[in-house]
GROMACS .gro file of C-alpha atoms in nm:
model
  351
    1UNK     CA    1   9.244  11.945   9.482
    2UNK     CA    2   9.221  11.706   9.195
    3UNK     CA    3   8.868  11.709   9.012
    4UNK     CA    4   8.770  11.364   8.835
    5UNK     CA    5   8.459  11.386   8.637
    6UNK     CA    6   8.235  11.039   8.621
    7UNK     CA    7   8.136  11.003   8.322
    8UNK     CA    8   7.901  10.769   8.074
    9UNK     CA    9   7.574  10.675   7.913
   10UNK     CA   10   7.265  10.678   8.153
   11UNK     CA   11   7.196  10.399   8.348
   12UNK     CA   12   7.602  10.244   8.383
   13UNK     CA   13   7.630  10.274   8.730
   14UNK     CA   14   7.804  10.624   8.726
   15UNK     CA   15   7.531  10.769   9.043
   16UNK     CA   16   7.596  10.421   9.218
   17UNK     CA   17   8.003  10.425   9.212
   18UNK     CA   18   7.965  10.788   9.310
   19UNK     CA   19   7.771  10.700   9.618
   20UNK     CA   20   8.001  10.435   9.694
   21UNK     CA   21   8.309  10.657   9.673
   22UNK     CA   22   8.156  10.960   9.871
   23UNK     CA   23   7.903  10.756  10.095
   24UNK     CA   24   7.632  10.981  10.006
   25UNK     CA   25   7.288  10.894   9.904
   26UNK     CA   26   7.251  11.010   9.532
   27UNK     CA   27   6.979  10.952   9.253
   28UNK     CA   28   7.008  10.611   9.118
   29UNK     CA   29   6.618  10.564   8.976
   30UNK     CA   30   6.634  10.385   8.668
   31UNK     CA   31   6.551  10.641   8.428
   32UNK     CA   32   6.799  10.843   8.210
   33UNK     CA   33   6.942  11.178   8.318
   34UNK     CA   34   6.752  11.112   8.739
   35UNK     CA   35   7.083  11.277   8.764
   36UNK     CA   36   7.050  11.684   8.633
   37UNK     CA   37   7.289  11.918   8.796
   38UNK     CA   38   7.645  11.741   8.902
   39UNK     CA   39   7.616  11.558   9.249
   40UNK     CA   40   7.990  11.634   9.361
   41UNK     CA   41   8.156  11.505   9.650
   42UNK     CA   42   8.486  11.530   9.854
   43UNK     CA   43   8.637  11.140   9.897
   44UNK     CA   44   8.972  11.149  10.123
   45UNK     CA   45   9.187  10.894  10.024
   46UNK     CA   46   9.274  10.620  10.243
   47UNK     CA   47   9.661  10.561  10.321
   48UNK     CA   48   9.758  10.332  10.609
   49UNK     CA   49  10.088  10.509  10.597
   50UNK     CA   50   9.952  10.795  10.767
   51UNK     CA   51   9.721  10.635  11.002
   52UNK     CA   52  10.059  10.529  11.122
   53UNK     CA   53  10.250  10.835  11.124
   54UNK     CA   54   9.981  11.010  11.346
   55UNK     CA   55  10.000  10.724  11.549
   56UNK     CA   56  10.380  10.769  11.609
   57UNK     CA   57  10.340  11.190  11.667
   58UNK     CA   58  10.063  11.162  11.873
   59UNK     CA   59   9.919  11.423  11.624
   60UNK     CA   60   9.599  11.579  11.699
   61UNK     CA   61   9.489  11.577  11.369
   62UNK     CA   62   9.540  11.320  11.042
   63UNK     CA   63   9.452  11.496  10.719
   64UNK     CA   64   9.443  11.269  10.438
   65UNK     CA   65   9.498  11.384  10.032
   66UNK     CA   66   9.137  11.418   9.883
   67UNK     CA   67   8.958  11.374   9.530
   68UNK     CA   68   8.700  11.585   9.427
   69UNK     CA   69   8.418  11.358   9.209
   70UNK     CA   70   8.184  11.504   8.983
   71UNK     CA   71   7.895  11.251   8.892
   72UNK     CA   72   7.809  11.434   8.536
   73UNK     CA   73   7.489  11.317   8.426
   74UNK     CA   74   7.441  11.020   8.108
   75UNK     CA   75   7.618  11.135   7.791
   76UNK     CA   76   7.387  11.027   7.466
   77UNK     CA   77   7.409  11.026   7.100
   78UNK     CA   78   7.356  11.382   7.005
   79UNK     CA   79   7.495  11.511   7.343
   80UNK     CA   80   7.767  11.768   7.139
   81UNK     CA   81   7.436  11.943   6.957
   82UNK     CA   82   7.270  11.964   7.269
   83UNK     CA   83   7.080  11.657   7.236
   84UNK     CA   84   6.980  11.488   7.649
   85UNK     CA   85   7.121  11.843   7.812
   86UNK     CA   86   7.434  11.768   7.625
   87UNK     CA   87   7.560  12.083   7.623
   88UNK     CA   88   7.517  12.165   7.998
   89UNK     CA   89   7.688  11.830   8.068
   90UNK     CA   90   7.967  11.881   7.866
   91UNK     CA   91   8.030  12.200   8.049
   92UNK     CA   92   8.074  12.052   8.366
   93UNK     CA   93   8.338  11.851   8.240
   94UNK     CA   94   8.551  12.087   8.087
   95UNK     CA   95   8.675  12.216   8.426
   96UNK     CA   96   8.782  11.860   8.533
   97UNK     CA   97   9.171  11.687   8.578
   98UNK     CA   98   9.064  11.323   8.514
   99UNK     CA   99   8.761  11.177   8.300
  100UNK     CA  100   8.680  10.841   8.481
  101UNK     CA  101   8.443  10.694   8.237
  102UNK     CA  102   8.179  10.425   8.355
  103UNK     CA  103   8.168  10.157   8.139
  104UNK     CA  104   7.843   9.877   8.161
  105UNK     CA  105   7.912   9.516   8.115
  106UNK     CA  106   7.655   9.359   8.391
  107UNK     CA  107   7.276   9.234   8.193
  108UNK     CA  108   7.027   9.328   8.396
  109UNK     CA  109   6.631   9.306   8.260
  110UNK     CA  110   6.547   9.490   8.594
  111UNK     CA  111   6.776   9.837   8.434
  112UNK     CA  112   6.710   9.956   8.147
  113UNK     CA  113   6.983  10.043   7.886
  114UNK     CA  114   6.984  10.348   7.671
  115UNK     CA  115   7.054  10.146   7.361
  116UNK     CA  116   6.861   9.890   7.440
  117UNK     CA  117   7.114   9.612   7.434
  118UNK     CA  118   7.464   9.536   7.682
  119UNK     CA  119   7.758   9.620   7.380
  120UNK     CA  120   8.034   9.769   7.582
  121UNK     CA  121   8.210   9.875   7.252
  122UNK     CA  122   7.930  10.039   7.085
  123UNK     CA  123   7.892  10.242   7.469
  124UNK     CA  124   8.266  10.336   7.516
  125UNK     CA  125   8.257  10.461   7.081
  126UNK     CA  126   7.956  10.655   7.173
  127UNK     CA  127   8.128  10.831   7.444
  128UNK     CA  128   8.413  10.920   7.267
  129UNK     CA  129   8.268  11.016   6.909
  130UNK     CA  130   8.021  11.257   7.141
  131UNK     CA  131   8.353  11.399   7.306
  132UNK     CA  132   8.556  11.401   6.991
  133UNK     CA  133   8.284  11.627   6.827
  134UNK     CA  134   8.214  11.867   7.123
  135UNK     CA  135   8.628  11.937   7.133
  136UNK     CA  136   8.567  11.943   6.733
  137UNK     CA  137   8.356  12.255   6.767
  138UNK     CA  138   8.526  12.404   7.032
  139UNK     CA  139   8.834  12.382   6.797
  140UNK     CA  140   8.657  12.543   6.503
  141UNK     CA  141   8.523  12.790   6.663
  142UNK     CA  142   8.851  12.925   6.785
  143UNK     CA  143   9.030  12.874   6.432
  144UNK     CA  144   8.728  13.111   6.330
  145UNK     CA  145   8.894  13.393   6.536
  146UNK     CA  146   9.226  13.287   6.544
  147UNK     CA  147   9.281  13.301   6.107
  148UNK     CA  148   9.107  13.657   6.110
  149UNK     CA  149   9.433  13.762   6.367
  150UNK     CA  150   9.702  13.545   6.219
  151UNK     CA  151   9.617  13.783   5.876
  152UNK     CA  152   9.787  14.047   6.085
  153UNK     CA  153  10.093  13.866   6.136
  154UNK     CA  154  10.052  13.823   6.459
  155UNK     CA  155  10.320  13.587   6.605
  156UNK     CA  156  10.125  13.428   6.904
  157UNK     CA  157   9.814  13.358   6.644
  158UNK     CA  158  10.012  13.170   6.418
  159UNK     CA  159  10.178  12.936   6.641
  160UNK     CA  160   9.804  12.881   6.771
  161UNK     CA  161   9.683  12.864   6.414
  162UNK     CA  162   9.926  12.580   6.336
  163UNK     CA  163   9.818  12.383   6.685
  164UNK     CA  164   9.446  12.433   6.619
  165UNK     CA  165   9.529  12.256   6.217
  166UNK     CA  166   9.684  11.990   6.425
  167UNK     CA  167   9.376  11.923   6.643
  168UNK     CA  168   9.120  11.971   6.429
  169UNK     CA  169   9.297  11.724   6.183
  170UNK     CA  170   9.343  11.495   6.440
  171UNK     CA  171   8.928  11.503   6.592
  172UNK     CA  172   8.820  11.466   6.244
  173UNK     CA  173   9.009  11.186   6.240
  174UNK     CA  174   8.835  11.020   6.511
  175UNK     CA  175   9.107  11.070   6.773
  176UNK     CA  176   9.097  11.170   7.095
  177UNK     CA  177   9.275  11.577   7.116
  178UNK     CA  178   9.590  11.425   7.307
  179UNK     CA  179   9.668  11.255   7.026
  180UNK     CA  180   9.797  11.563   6.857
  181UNK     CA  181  10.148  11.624   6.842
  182UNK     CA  182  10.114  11.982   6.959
  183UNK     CA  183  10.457  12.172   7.030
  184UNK     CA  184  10.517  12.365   7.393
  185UNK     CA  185  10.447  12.637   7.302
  186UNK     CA  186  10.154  12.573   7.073
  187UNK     CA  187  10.035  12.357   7.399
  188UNK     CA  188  10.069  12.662   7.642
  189UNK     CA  189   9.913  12.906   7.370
  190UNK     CA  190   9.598  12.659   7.323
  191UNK     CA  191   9.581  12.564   7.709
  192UNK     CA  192   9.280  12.809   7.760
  193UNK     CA  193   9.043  12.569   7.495
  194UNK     CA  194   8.993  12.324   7.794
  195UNK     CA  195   8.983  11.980   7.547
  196UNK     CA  196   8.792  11.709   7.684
  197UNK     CA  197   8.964  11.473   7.528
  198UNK     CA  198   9.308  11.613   7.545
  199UNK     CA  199   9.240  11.522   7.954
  200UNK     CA  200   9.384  11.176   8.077
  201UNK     CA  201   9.071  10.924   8.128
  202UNK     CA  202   9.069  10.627   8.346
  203UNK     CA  203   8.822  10.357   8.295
  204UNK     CA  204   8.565  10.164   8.578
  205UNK     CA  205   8.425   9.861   8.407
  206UNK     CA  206   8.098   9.776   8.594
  207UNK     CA  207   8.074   9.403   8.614
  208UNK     CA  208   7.829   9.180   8.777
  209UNK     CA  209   7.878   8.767   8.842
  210UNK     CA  210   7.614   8.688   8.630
  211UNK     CA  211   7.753   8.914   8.304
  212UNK     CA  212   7.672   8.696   8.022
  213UNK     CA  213   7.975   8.503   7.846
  214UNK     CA  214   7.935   8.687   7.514
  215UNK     CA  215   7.984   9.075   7.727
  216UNK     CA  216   8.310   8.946   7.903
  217UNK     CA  217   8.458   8.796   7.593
  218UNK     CA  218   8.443   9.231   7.482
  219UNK     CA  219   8.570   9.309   7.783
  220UNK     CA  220   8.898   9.166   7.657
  221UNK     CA  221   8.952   9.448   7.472
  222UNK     CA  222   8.931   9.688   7.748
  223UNK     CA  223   9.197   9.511   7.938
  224UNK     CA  224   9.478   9.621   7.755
  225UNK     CA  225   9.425   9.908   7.896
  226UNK     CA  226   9.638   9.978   8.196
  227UNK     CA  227   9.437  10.245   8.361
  228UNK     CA  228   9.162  10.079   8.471
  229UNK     CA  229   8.944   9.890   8.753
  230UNK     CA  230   8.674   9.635   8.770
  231UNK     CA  231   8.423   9.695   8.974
  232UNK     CA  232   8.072   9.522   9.094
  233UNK     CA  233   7.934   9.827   9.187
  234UNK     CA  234   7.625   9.618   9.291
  235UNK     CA  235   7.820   9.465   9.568
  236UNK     CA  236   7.986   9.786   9.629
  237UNK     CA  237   7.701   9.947   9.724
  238UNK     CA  238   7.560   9.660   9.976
  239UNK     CA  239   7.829   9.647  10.098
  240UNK     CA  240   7.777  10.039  10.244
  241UNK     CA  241   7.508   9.873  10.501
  242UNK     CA  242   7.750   9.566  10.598
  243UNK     CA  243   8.008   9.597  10.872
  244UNK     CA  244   8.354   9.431  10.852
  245UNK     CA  245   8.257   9.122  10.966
  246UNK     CA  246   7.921   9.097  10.779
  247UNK     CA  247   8.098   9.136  10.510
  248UNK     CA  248   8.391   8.905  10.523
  249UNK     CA  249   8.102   8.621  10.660
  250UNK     CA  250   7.954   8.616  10.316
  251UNK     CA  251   8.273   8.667  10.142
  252UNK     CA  252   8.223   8.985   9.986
  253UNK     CA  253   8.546   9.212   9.902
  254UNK     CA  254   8.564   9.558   9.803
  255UNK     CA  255   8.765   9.689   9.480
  256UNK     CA  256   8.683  10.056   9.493
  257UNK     CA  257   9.028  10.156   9.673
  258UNK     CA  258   9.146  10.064   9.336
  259UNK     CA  259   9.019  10.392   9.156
  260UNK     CA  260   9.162  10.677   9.352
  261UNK     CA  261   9.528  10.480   9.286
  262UNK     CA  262   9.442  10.425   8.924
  263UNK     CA  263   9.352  10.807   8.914
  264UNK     CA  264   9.724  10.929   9.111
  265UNK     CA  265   9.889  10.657   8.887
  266UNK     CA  266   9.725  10.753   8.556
  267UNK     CA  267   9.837  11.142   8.676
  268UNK     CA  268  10.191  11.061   8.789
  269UNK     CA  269  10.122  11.179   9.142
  270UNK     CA  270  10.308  11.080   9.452
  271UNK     CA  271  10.259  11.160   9.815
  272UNK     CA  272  10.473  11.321  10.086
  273UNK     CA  273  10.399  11.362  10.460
  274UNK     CA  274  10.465  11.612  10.690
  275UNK     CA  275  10.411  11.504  11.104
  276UNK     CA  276  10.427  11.628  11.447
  277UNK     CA  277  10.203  11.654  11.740
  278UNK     CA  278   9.980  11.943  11.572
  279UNK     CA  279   9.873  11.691  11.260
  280UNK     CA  280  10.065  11.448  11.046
  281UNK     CA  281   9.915  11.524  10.673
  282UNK     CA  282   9.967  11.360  10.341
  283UNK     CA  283  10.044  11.608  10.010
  284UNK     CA  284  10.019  11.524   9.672
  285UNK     CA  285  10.261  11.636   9.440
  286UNK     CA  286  10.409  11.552   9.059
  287UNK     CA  287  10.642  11.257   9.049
  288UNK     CA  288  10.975  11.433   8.940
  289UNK     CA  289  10.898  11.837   9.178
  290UNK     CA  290  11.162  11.954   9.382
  291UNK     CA  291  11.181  12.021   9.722
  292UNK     CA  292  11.101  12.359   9.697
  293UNK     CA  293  10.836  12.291   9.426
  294UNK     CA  294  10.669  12.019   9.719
  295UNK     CA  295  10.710  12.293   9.965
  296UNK     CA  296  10.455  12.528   9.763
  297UNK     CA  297  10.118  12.303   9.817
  298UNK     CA  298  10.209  12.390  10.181
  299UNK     CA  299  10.275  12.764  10.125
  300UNK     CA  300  10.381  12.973   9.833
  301UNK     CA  301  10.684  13.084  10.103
  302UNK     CA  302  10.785  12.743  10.128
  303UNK     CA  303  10.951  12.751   9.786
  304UNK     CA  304  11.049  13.137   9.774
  305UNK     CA  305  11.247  13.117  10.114
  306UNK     CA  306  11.392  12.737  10.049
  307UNK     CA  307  11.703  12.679  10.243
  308UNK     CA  308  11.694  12.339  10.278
  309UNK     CA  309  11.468  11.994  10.353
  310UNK     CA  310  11.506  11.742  10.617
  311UNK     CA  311  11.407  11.403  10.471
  312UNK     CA  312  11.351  11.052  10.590
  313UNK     CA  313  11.141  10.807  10.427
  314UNK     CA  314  10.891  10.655  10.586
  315UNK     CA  315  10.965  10.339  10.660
  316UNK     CA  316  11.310  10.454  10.791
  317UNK     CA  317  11.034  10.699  11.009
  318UNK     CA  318  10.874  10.426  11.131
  319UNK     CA  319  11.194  10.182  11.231
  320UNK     CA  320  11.300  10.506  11.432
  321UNK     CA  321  10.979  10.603  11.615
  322UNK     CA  322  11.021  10.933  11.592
  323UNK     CA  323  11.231  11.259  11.477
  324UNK     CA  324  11.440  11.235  11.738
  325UNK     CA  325  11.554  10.885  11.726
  326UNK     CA  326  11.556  10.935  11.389
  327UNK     CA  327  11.852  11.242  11.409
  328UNK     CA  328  12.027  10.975  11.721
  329UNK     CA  329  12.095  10.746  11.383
  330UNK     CA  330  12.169  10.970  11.129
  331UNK     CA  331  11.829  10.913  10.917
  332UNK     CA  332  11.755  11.165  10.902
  333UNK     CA  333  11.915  11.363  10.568
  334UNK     CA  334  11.938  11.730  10.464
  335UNK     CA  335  11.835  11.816  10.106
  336UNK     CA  336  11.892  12.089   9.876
  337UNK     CA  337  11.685  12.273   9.640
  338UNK     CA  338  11.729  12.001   9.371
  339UNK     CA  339  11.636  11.717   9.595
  340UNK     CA  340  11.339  11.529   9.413
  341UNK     CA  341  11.092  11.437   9.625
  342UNK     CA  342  10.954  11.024   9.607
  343UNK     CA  343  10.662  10.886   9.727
  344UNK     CA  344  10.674  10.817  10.113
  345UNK     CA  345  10.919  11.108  10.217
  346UNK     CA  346  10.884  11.258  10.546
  347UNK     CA  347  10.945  11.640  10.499
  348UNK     CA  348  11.082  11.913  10.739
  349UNK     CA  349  11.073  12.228  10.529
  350UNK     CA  350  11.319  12.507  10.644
  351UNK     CA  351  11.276  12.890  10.505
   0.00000   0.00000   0.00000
């Protein structure tokens, strides 16, 4: 399942877009770190695609793709020497896929800021310098170990050797680990480190309707980045109490759909379906796997014993009605083991 870590400086909004994601009631007092120990939560994600599909099979069960998110408690100056439980915080998001980090531009006299002052800039630099330096160690460290076996002429050490010059020149620099132009195999040598910052991040920008002129002129700079979402988590979370038509009576829309789609985009994930009266369920997979490479998040056997795939896509699925309509017009195609799966196949596996 993919793991996103929230993260950000205390009092951002991270607890209140983690409610709104999982529906659960979390810590949101106005102090920093009310939020200790990760509140993590399972959010299925919503796909009208197979709310139709189980309509069609009659299945007895829909099973929906699902993000893990990890609300990490406020990151703050210091946090890489330990400084606000740093160090415990950091841990947690070692282990994650995707770093969504919260980002505050709503003024509010009523929550208090870390700094002091609204400066989305100064909050997204302090993030990443903290980051930056906690990889920085990590990277160090390792080098430590790593030049004492290299000595030996050990073959493995000095391709990591090279890879952990590249980083550390790189960090020191400022930049974010990914920026490194690590080799394969330096990459697959170096994958146990765990880099924060060698993760992909996507970026919620909390906004409110009364965000002073002077924050949204900064948030300019922010929106040149494609991988992220605005968000007025304030509305977001009334919205929780407010039915449908509550809701659409005073005109208030939700945007929080957004993330999980920014998160498969930003990840280069697609989903397939399989269907039938047992359950119609949606996968995730990496744009470009094979068939057989698809079959596996089923079952391991699924891409040992490939024969072959029966495909249709969905909206071909849905113009039929049904498999067997579906064979009566030929949509239905047979794939081989270098079929590449797309976003929206219907899958029949065959071993």
């Amino acid at each position: 399942m993919l793991k996103v870590g929230i993260v950000g400086l205390p009092n951002v909004g991270k607890s209140t877009l983690f409610k709104v994601l999982t529906k659960n009631p979390v810590d949101i007092n106005n102090y920093p770190f009310c939020t200790i120990d990760p509140n993590i939560g399972i959010v299925p994600i919503q796909d009208k695609r197979l709310d139709k599909l189980t309509e069609l099979s009659g299945s007895e069960k829909k099973i929906p793709t699902a993000i893990e998110f990890v609300d990490i408690a406020g990151l703050v100056k210091g946090a890489h020497k330990g400084e606000g439980l740093g160090n415990q915080f950091l841990s947690n998001i070692r282990n994650m896929d995707l770093i969504c980090h919260v980002i505050r531009f709503f003024g509010s006299k009523n929550i208090k800021h870390i700094e002091d002052s609204i400066d989305p800039v100064r909050d997204y630099e302090i993030i990443n310098t903290e980051l930056i330096l906690a990889d920085l160690a990590t990277v160090e460290k390792r080098k430590a170990k790593t030049q004492k076996i290299a000595k030996s002429a050990n073959k493995e050490a000095q391709i990591a050797l090279q890879g952990l010059e590249k980083l550390q020149k790189t960090l020191n620099q400022n930049k974010l680990a990914r920026k490194s132009e690590l080799t394969k195999e330096e990459k697959e040598i170096l994958s146990d480190l765990h880099l924060i910052t060698q993760k992909p991040f996507i970026y919620a920008f909390n906004i409110s309707q009364d965000t002073p002129e002077e924050i949204l002129d900064k948030q300019k700079k922010f929106l040149k980045q494609k991988n992220h979402v605005l968000i007025d988590m304030k509305t977001e979370e009334e919205l929780l109490d407010l039915s449908k038509e509550e809701a659409d009576e005073l005109g208030l829309k939700s945007n929080i759909a957004q993330l999980p789609k920014v998160a498969y985009d930003t990840l280069n994930l697609i989903t397939f379906f399989t269907t039938g009266p047992e359950e119609s369920r949606a996968w995730t997979v990496e744009k470009g796997a094979s068939a057989p490479e698809a079959g596996a998040k089923i079952h391991n056997d699924f891409k040992n014993k490939f024969i072959k795939a029966e495909v249709i896509n969905y909206q071909e699925f849905v113009y039929a009605g049904s498999y067997k309509t579906a064979r009566e017009k030929g949509l239905l195609r047979t794939e081989g083991k270098d079929y590449i799966v797309r976003d929206g196949d219907i899958i029949i596996f065959k071993i």
